[in-house]
Amino acid sequence: MQISPSILSADFANLEAELGRIATADWAHVDVMDGHFVPNLTLGLPVVEALARVTPVPIDAHLMIDDPDRWAPAYAEAGARSVTFHAEAAAAPVRLARELRAQGARAGLALKPATPIEPYADLLPEVDMVLVMTVEPGFGGQSFLDVVLPKIRRTRQAIRDRGLDVWLQVDGGVSVDTIERAADAGADVFVAGSAVYGADDAAGQIARLRELAATHAH
């Protein structure tokens, strides 16, 4: 059970210090948004490169951008240890996943809430992680969509059926109130933004989330 706090909820003026607050986490989740694929603009390559130099935990880059085939490999080069691109945006997902792995990064495939896993099930051996979005991507602080839970179950089953060691990440509305449902459905990597950064004791909150997830692990 891994916790990947999202810096989308951090203080953007103090990112190095904010990364320090989550030093006990497994990953630092960095949301890259281009204002096209999602209706928000966050940060890009130069910032990810700078963060990779100072982060106490590996960077988990989630690219909510158009044309990831062109841009994603640069994030692996910049030092992101895991790079996730969206199924809906990639023209050649297998080629892209192989390129990311060749760069030494873990390759992740992300699905918006309405995107089914089934068309991508045969691609699972080509990726290291599937990210099932539990909110519509674009903004932090949204409520967890329970309607996505059956898809998390089907994704976990598809991974099992193929005997793969693929991580299943959930992102959106993950908190002490929702993490157990996500873990029970088969998720094992949890992105939490406001739940961690909104807490007075980030490390304590990370430990609590990890513990809650572990008790419902499948």
PDB file of C-alpha atoms in Angstrom:
ATOM      1  CA  MET A   1       0.000   0.000   0.000  1.00  0.00           C
ATOM      2  CA  GLN A   2       1.670   3.173  -1.207  1.00  0.00           C
ATOM      3  CA  ILE A   3       0.753   6.799  -0.573  1.00  0.00           C
ATOM      4  CA  SER A   4       1.536   9.441  -3.200  1.00  0.00           C
ATOM      5  CA  PRO A   5       0.549  12.894  -1.900  1.00  0.00           C
ATOM      6  CA  SER A   6      -0.385  15.342  -4.634  1.00  0.00           C
ATOM      7  CA  ILE A   7       1.443  18.662  -4.566  1.00  0.00           C
ATOM      8  CA  LEU A   8      -1.558  20.172  -6.375  1.00  0.00           C
ATOM      9  CA  SER A   9      -2.755  20.975  -2.852  1.00  0.00           C
ATOM     10  CA  ALA A  10       0.649  22.260  -1.697  1.00  0.00           C
ATOM     11  CA  ASP A  11       1.893  25.842  -1.473  1.00  0.00           C
ATOM     12  CA  PHE A  12       3.326  26.417  -4.955  1.00  0.00           C
ATOM     13  CA  ALA A  13       5.524  29.250  -3.658  1.00  0.00           C
ATOM     14  CA  ASN A  14       7.354  26.837  -1.319  1.00  0.00           C
ATOM     15  CA  LEU A  15       7.525  23.546  -3.158  1.00  0.00           C
ATOM     16  CA  GLU A  16      10.856  22.364  -1.760  1.00  0.00           C
ATOM     17  CA  ALA A  17       9.590  22.811   1.814  1.00  0.00           C
ATOM     18  CA  GLU A  18       6.262  21.225   0.872  1.00  0.00           C
ATOM     19  CA  LEU A  19       8.066  18.151  -0.482  1.00  0.00           C
ATOM     20  CA  GLY A  20       9.880  17.965   2.849  1.00  0.00           C
ATOM     21  CA  ARG A  21       6.508  17.722   4.618  1.00  0.00           C
ATOM     22  CA  ILE A  22       5.771  14.445   2.793  1.00  0.00           C
ATOM     23  CA  ALA A  23       9.210  12.831   3.209  1.00  0.00           C
ATOM     24  CA  THR A  24       7.561   9.731   4.775  1.00  0.00           C
ATOM     25  CA  ALA A  25       5.407   9.122   1.689  1.00  0.00           C
ATOM     26  CA  ASP A  26       6.257   6.626  -1.059  1.00  0.00           C
ATOM     27  CA  TRP A  27       5.986   9.119  -3.925  1.00  0.00           C
ATOM     28  CA  ALA A  28       5.349  12.796  -4.614  1.00  0.00           C
ATOM     29  CA  HIS A  29       2.503  13.028  -7.132  1.00  0.00           C
ATOM     30  CA  VAL A  30       3.023  15.908  -9.545  1.00  0.00           C
ATOM     31  CA  ASP A  31       0.080  16.921 -11.741  1.00  0.00           C
ATOM     32  CA  VAL A  32       1.109  18.371 -15.090  1.00  0.00           C
ATOM     33  CA  MET A  33      -1.841  20.089 -16.810  1.00  0.00           C
ATOM     34  CA  ASP A  34      -1.700  21.927 -20.121  1.00  0.00           C
ATOM     35  CA  GLY A  35      -4.977  23.857 -20.229  1.00  0.00           C
ATOM     36  CA  HIS A  36      -6.054  21.748 -23.247  1.00  0.00           C
ATOM     37  CA  PHE A  37      -6.498  18.136 -22.155  1.00  0.00           C
ATOM     38  CA  VAL A  38      -7.920  19.472 -18.866  1.00  0.00           C
ATOM     39  CA  PRO A  39      -9.309  22.932 -18.114  1.00  0.00           C
ATOM     40  CA  ASN A  40      -6.455  23.947 -15.840  1.00  0.00           C
ATOM     41  CA  LEU A  41      -2.798  24.941 -16.171  1.00  0.00           C
ATOM     42  CA  THR A  42      -0.369  23.866 -13.462  1.00  0.00           C
ATOM     43  CA  LEU A  43       3.336  23.293 -14.024  1.00  0.00           C
ATOM     44  CA  GLY A  44       5.579  21.722 -16.621  1.00  0.00           C
ATOM     45  CA  LEU A  45       8.967  20.316 -17.425  1.00  0.00           C
ATOM     46  CA  PRO A  46      11.285  22.976 -15.883  1.00  0.00           C
ATOM     47  CA  VAL A  47       9.481  22.734 -12.533  1.00  0.00           C
ATOM     48  CA  VAL A  48       9.482  18.924 -12.554  1.00  0.00           C
ATOM     49  CA  GLU A  49      13.201  18.998 -13.319  1.00  0.00           C
ATOM     50  CA  ALA A  50      13.801  21.366 -10.398  1.00  0.00           C
ATOM     51  CA  LEU A  51      11.653  19.268  -8.042  1.00  0.00           C
ATOM     52  CA  ALA A  52      13.460  16.063  -9.040  1.00  0.00           C
ATOM     53  CA  ARG A  53      16.717  17.617  -7.843  1.00  0.00           C
ATOM     54  CA  VAL A  54      15.444  18.409  -4.336  1.00  0.00           C
ATOM     55  CA  THR A  55      12.718  15.863  -3.584  1.00  0.00           C
ATOM     56  CA  PRO A  56      13.193  13.429  -0.671  1.00  0.00           C
ATOM     57  CA  VAL A  57      10.838  10.932  -2.385  1.00  0.00           C
ATOM     58  CA  PRO A  58      10.618   9.843  -6.037  1.00  0.00           C
ATOM     59  CA  ILE A  59       8.461  11.917  -8.395  1.00  0.00           C
ATOM     60  CA  ASP A  60       5.272  10.361  -9.733  1.00  0.00           C
ATOM     61  CA  ALA A  61       4.370  12.584 -12.709  1.00  0.00           C
ATOM     62  CA  HIS A  62       0.761  12.500 -13.927  1.00  0.00           C
ATOM     63  CA  LEU A  63       0.585  14.076 -17.372  1.00  0.00           C
ATOM     64  CA  MET A  64      -2.866  15.481 -18.090  1.00  0.00           C
ATOM     65  CA  ILE A  65      -1.720  16.818 -21.433  1.00  0.00           C
ATOM     66  CA  ASP A  66      -2.343  16.512 -25.158  1.00  0.00           C
ATOM     67  CA  ASP A  67       0.270  14.734 -27.263  1.00  0.00           C
ATOM     68  CA  PRO A  68       2.021  12.766 -24.483  1.00  0.00           C
ATOM     69  CA  ASP A  69       3.721  10.724 -27.225  1.00  0.00           C
ATOM     70  CA  ARG A  70       5.834  13.796 -27.878  1.00  0.00           C
ATOM     71  CA  TRP A  71       6.231  15.199 -24.362  1.00  0.00           C
ATOM     72  CA  ALA A  72       6.179  12.334 -21.849  1.00  0.00           C
ATOM     73  CA  PRO A  73       9.704  10.949 -22.440  1.00  0.00           C
ATOM     74  CA  ALA A  74      11.191  14.328 -21.482  1.00  0.00           C
ATOM     75  CA  TYR A  75       9.638  13.966 -18.001  1.00  0.00           C
ATOM     76  CA  ALA A  76      11.434  10.653 -17.529  1.00  0.00           C
ATOM     77  CA  GLU A  77      14.656  12.318 -18.685  1.00  0.00           C
ATOM     78  CA  ALA A  78      13.993  15.155 -16.236  1.00  0.00           C
ATOM     79  CA  GLY A  79      14.081  12.706 -13.342  1.00  0.00           C
ATOM     80  CA  ALA A  80      10.478  11.567 -12.786  1.00  0.00           C
ATOM     81  CA  ARG A  81      10.704   7.939 -11.658  1.00  0.00           C
ATOM     82  CA  SER A  82       7.120   7.201 -12.711  1.00  0.00           C
ATOM     83  CA  VAL A  83       5.432   8.876 -15.685  1.00  0.00           C
ATOM     84  CA  THR A  84       1.721   8.398 -16.290  1.00  0.00           C
ATOM     85  CA  PHE A  85       0.025   9.423 -19.523  1.00  0.00           C
ATOM     86  CA  HIS A  86      -3.657   9.350 -20.439  1.00  0.00           C
ATOM     87  CA  ALA A  87      -5.114   6.602 -22.616  1.00  0.00           C
ATOM     88  CA  GLU A  88      -7.457   9.171 -24.151  1.00  0.00           C
ATOM     89  CA  ALA A  89      -4.536  11.346 -25.315  1.00  0.00           C
ATOM     90  CA  ALA A  90      -1.887   8.858 -26.462  1.00  0.00           C
ATOM     91  CA  ALA A  91      -1.678   8.012 -30.154  1.00  0.00           C
ATOM     92  CA  ALA A  92       0.641   5.016 -29.679  1.00  0.00           C
ATOM     93  CA  PRO A  93       0.434   3.930 -26.012  1.00  0.00           C
ATOM     94  CA  VAL A  94       2.565   0.782 -26.349  1.00  0.00           C
ATOM     95  CA  ARG A  95       5.390   2.609 -28.094  1.00  0.00           C
ATOM     96  CA  LEU A  96       5.221   5.405 -25.520  1.00  0.00           C
ATOM     97  CA  ALA A  97       5.221   3.000 -22.537  1.00  0.00           C
ATOM     98  CA  ARG A  98       8.268   1.230 -23.980  1.00  0.00           C
ATOM     99  CA  GLU A  99      10.034   4.535 -24.497  1.00  0.00           C
ATOM    100  CA  LEU A 100       9.394   5.573 -20.867  1.00  0.00           C
ATOM    101  CA  ARG A 101      10.669   2.229 -19.586  1.00  0.00           C
ATOM    102  CA  ALA A 102      13.750   2.560 -21.793  1.00  0.00           C
ATOM    103  CA  GLN A 103      14.395   5.906 -20.066  1.00  0.00           C
ATOM    104  CA  GLY A 104      14.379   4.071 -16.723  1.00  0.00           C
ATOM    105  CA  ALA A 105      10.972   5.284 -15.527  1.00  0.00           C
ATOM    106  CA  ARG A 106       7.902   3.295 -14.586  1.00  0.00           C
ATOM    107  CA  ALA A 107       5.189   3.714 -17.240  1.00  0.00           C
ATOM    108  CA  GLY A 108       1.639   4.452 -16.126  1.00  0.00           C
ATOM    109  CA  LEU A 109      -1.611   4.428 -18.111  1.00  0.00           C
ATOM    110  CA  ALA A 110      -4.347   6.750 -16.818  1.00  0.00           C
ATOM    111  CA  LEU A 111      -8.076   6.477 -17.456  1.00  0.00           C
ATOM    112  CA  LYS A 112     -10.679   9.206 -16.901  1.00  0.00           C
ATOM    113  CA  PRO A 113     -13.795   8.098 -14.948  1.00  0.00           C
ATOM    114  CA  ALA A 114     -15.817   7.396 -18.119  1.00  0.00           C
ATOM    115  CA  THR A 115     -13.041   5.503 -19.953  1.00  0.00           C
ATOM    116  CA  PRO A 116     -13.420   1.716 -19.668  1.00  0.00           C
ATOM    117  CA  ILE A 117     -10.458  -0.551 -18.893  1.00  0.00           C
ATOM    118  CA  GLU A 118     -11.529  -3.304 -21.299  1.00  0.00           C
ATOM    119  CA  PRO A 119     -10.103  -1.808 -24.554  1.00  0.00           C
ATOM    120  CA  TYR A 120      -6.719  -1.480 -22.807  1.00  0.00           C
ATOM    121  CA  ALA A 121      -6.677  -4.798 -20.924  1.00  0.00           C
ATOM    122  CA  ASP A 122      -4.333  -6.479 -23.421  1.00  0.00           C
ATOM    123  CA  LEU A 123      -1.858  -3.587 -23.028  1.00  0.00           C
ATOM    124  CA  LEU A 124      -1.407  -4.276 -19.313  1.00  0.00           C
ATOM    125  CA  PRO A 125       1.889  -6.213 -19.735  1.00  0.00           C
ATOM    126  CA  GLU A 126       3.369  -3.058 -21.324  1.00  0.00           C
ATOM    127  CA  VAL A 127       2.785  -0.808 -18.291  1.00  0.00           C
ATOM    128  CA  ASP A 128       3.845  -0.749 -14.646  1.00  0.00           C
ATOM    129  CA  MET A 129       0.769   1.009 -13.296  1.00  0.00           C
ATOM    130  CA  VAL A 130      -2.817   1.817 -14.213  1.00  0.00           C
ATOM    131  CA  LEU A 131      -4.284   5.031 -12.811  1.00  0.00           C
ATOM    132  CA  VAL A 132      -8.056   4.964 -12.465  1.00  0.00           C
ATOM    133  CA  MET A 133      -9.217   8.558 -11.928  1.00  0.00           C
ATOM    134  CA  THR A 134     -11.804   8.815  -9.153  1.00  0.00           C
ATOM    135  CA  VAL A 135     -12.700  12.413 -10.095  1.00  0.00           C
ATOM    136  CA  GLU A 136     -12.825  14.186 -13.462  1.00  0.00           C
ATOM    137  CA  PRO A 137      -9.223  15.372 -13.874  1.00  0.00           C
ATOM    138  CA  GLY A 138      -8.357  19.050 -13.750  1.00  0.00           C
ATOM    139  CA  PHE A 139      -8.840  20.317 -10.209  1.00  0.00           C
ATOM    140  CA  GLY A 140      -7.940  19.300  -6.666  1.00  0.00           C
ATOM    141  CA  GLY A 141     -10.370  19.072  -3.775  1.00  0.00           C
ATOM    142  CA  GLN A 142     -13.158  17.200  -5.613  1.00  0.00           C
ATOM    143  CA  SER A 143     -15.321  14.440  -4.109  1.00  0.00           C
ATOM    144  CA  PHE A 144     -14.510  10.772  -4.680  1.00  0.00           C
ATOM    145  CA  LEU A 145     -16.713   9.177  -7.360  1.00  0.00           C
ATOM    146  CA  ASP A 146     -18.027   5.865  -5.989  1.00  0.00           C
ATOM    147  CA  VAL A 147     -19.408   5.112  -9.444  1.00  0.00           C
ATOM    148  CA  VAL A 148     -15.817   4.236 -10.456  1.00  0.00           C
ATOM    149  CA  LEU A 149     -15.405   1.452  -7.847  1.00  0.00           C
ATOM    150  CA  PRO A 150     -16.659  -1.342 -10.160  1.00  0.00           C
ATOM    151  CA  LYS A 151     -14.076  -0.276 -12.751  1.00  0.00           C
ATOM    152  CA  ILE A 152     -11.313  -0.500 -10.114  1.00  0.00           C
ATOM    153  CA  ARG A 153     -12.496  -4.062  -9.371  1.00  0.00           C
ATOM    154  CA  ARG A 154     -12.506  -5.004 -13.069  1.00  0.00           C
ATOM    155  CA  THR A 155      -9.040  -3.501 -13.521  1.00  0.00           C
ATOM    156  CA  ARG A 156      -7.661  -5.465 -10.563  1.00  0.00           C
ATOM    157  CA  GLN A 157      -9.252  -8.631 -11.993  1.00  0.00           C
ATOM    158  CA  ALA A 158      -7.754  -7.974 -15.444  1.00  0.00           C
ATOM    159  CA  ILE A 159      -4.294  -7.589 -13.844  1.00  0.00           C
ATOM    160  CA  ARG A 160      -4.793 -10.809 -11.848  1.00  0.00           C
ATOM    161  CA  ASP A 161      -6.075 -12.782 -14.835  1.00  0.00           C
ATOM    162  CA  ARG A 162      -2.827 -12.010 -16.647  1.00  0.00           C
ATOM    163  CA  GLY A 163      -0.652 -12.783 -13.616  1.00  0.00           C
ATOM    164  CA  LEU A 164       0.946  -9.335 -13.731  1.00  0.00           C
ATOM    165  CA  ASP A 165       2.637  -7.179 -11.110  1.00  0.00           C
ATOM    166  CA  VAL A 166       0.964  -3.949 -12.221  1.00  0.00           C
ATOM    167  CA  TRP A 167       0.168  -1.304  -9.618  1.00  0.00           C
ATOM    168  CA  LEU A 168      -3.342   0.126  -9.491  1.00  0.00           C
ATOM    169  CA  GLN A 169      -3.444   3.786  -8.532  1.00  0.00           C
ATOM    170  CA  VAL A 170      -6.468   5.902  -7.644  1.00  0.00           C
ATOM    171  CA  ASP A 171      -6.459   9.693  -7.781  1.00  0.00           C
ATOM    172  CA  GLY A 172      -9.208  12.065  -6.712  1.00  0.00           C
ATOM    173  CA  GLY A 173     -11.074  12.570  -3.456  1.00  0.00           C
ATOM    174  CA  VAL A 174      -8.934  10.018  -1.591  1.00  0.00           C
ATOM    175  CA  SER A 175      -9.226  10.623   2.163  1.00  0.00           C
ATOM    176  CA  VAL A 176      -9.609   8.762   5.453  1.00  0.00           C
ATOM    177  CA  ASP A 177     -13.312   8.462   4.525  1.00  0.00           C
ATOM    178  CA  THR A 178     -12.805   6.937   1.059  1.00  0.00           C
ATOM    179  CA  ILE A 179      -9.447   5.101   1.022  1.00  0.00           C
ATOM    180  CA  GLU A 180     -10.869   1.892   2.503  1.00  0.00           C
ATOM    181  CA  ARG A 181     -13.431   1.579  -0.315  1.00  0.00           C
ATOM    182  CA  ALA A 182     -10.719   2.097  -2.925  1.00  0.00           C
ATOM    183  CA  ALA A 183      -8.386  -0.463  -1.285  1.00  0.00           C
ATOM    184  CA  ASP A 184     -11.224  -2.942  -0.955  1.00  0.00           C
ATOM    185  CA  ALA A 185     -11.883  -2.589  -4.709  1.00  0.00           C
ATOM    186  CA  GLY A 186      -8.241  -3.436  -5.461  1.00  0.00           C
ATOM    187  CA  ALA A 187      -6.254  -0.184  -5.507  1.00  0.00           C
ATOM    188  CA  ASP A 188      -2.760  -0.270  -3.968  1.00  0.00           C
ATOM    189  CA  VAL A 189      -1.338   3.194  -4.742  1.00  0.00           C
ATOM    190  CA  PHE A 190      -3.271   6.182  -3.439  1.00  0.00           C
ATOM    191  CA  VAL A 191      -2.945   9.791  -4.495  1.00  0.00           C
ATOM    192  CA  ALA A 192      -4.120  12.161  -1.765  1.00  0.00           C
ATOM    193  CA  GLY A 193      -3.890  15.920  -2.097  1.00  0.00           C
ATOM    194  CA  SER A 194      -5.951  18.022   0.269  1.00  0.00           C
ATOM    195  CA  ALA A 195      -6.262  15.059   2.693  1.00  0.00           C
ATOM    196  CA  VAL A 196      -2.503  15.244   3.320  1.00  0.00           C
ATOM    197  CA  TYR A 197      -1.644  18.890   2.694  1.00  0.00           C
ATOM    198  CA  GLY A 198      -4.730  20.108   4.544  1.00  0.00           C
ATOM    199  CA  ALA A 199      -3.663  18.229   7.680  1.00  0.00           C
ATOM    200  CA  ASP A 200      -1.588  19.879  10.422  1.00  0.00           C
ATOM    201  CA  ASP A 201       0.539  16.749  10.673  1.00  0.00           C
ATOM    202  CA  ALA A 202       1.172  15.526   7.108  1.00  0.00           C
ATOM    203  CA  ALA A 203       3.364  12.601   8.233  1.00  0.00           C
ATOM    204  CA  GLY A 204       0.701  11.445  10.698  1.00  0.00           C
ATOM    205  CA  GLN A 205      -1.949  11.639   7.994  1.00  0.00           C
ATOM    206  CA  ILE A 206       0.200   9.647   5.549  1.00  0.00           C
ATOM    207  CA  ALA A 207       0.667   6.931   8.197  1.00  0.00           C
ATOM    208  CA  ARG A 208      -3.063   6.869   8.915  1.00  0.00           C
ATOM    209  CA  LEU A 209      -4.001   6.571   5.250  1.00  0.00           C
ATOM    210  CA  ARG A 210      -1.458   3.776   4.737  1.00  0.00           C
ATOM    211  CA  GLU A 211      -2.821   1.907   7.749  1.00  0.00           C
ATOM    212  CA  LEU A 212      -6.459   2.247   6.643  1.00  0.00           C
ATOM    213  CA  ALA A 213      -5.559   1.010   3.157  1.00  0.00           C
ATOM    214  CA  ALA A 214      -3.569  -1.943   4.524  1.00  0.00           C
ATOM    215  CA  THR A 215      -6.478  -3.194   6.615  1.00  0.00           C
ATOM    216  CA  HIS A 216      -8.626  -3.379   3.462  1.00  0.00           C
ATOM    217  CA  ALA A 217      -5.950  -4.640   1.054  1.00  0.00           C
ATOM    218  CA  HIS A 218      -6.959  -7.222  -1.506  1.00  0.00           C
TER     219      HIS A 218
END
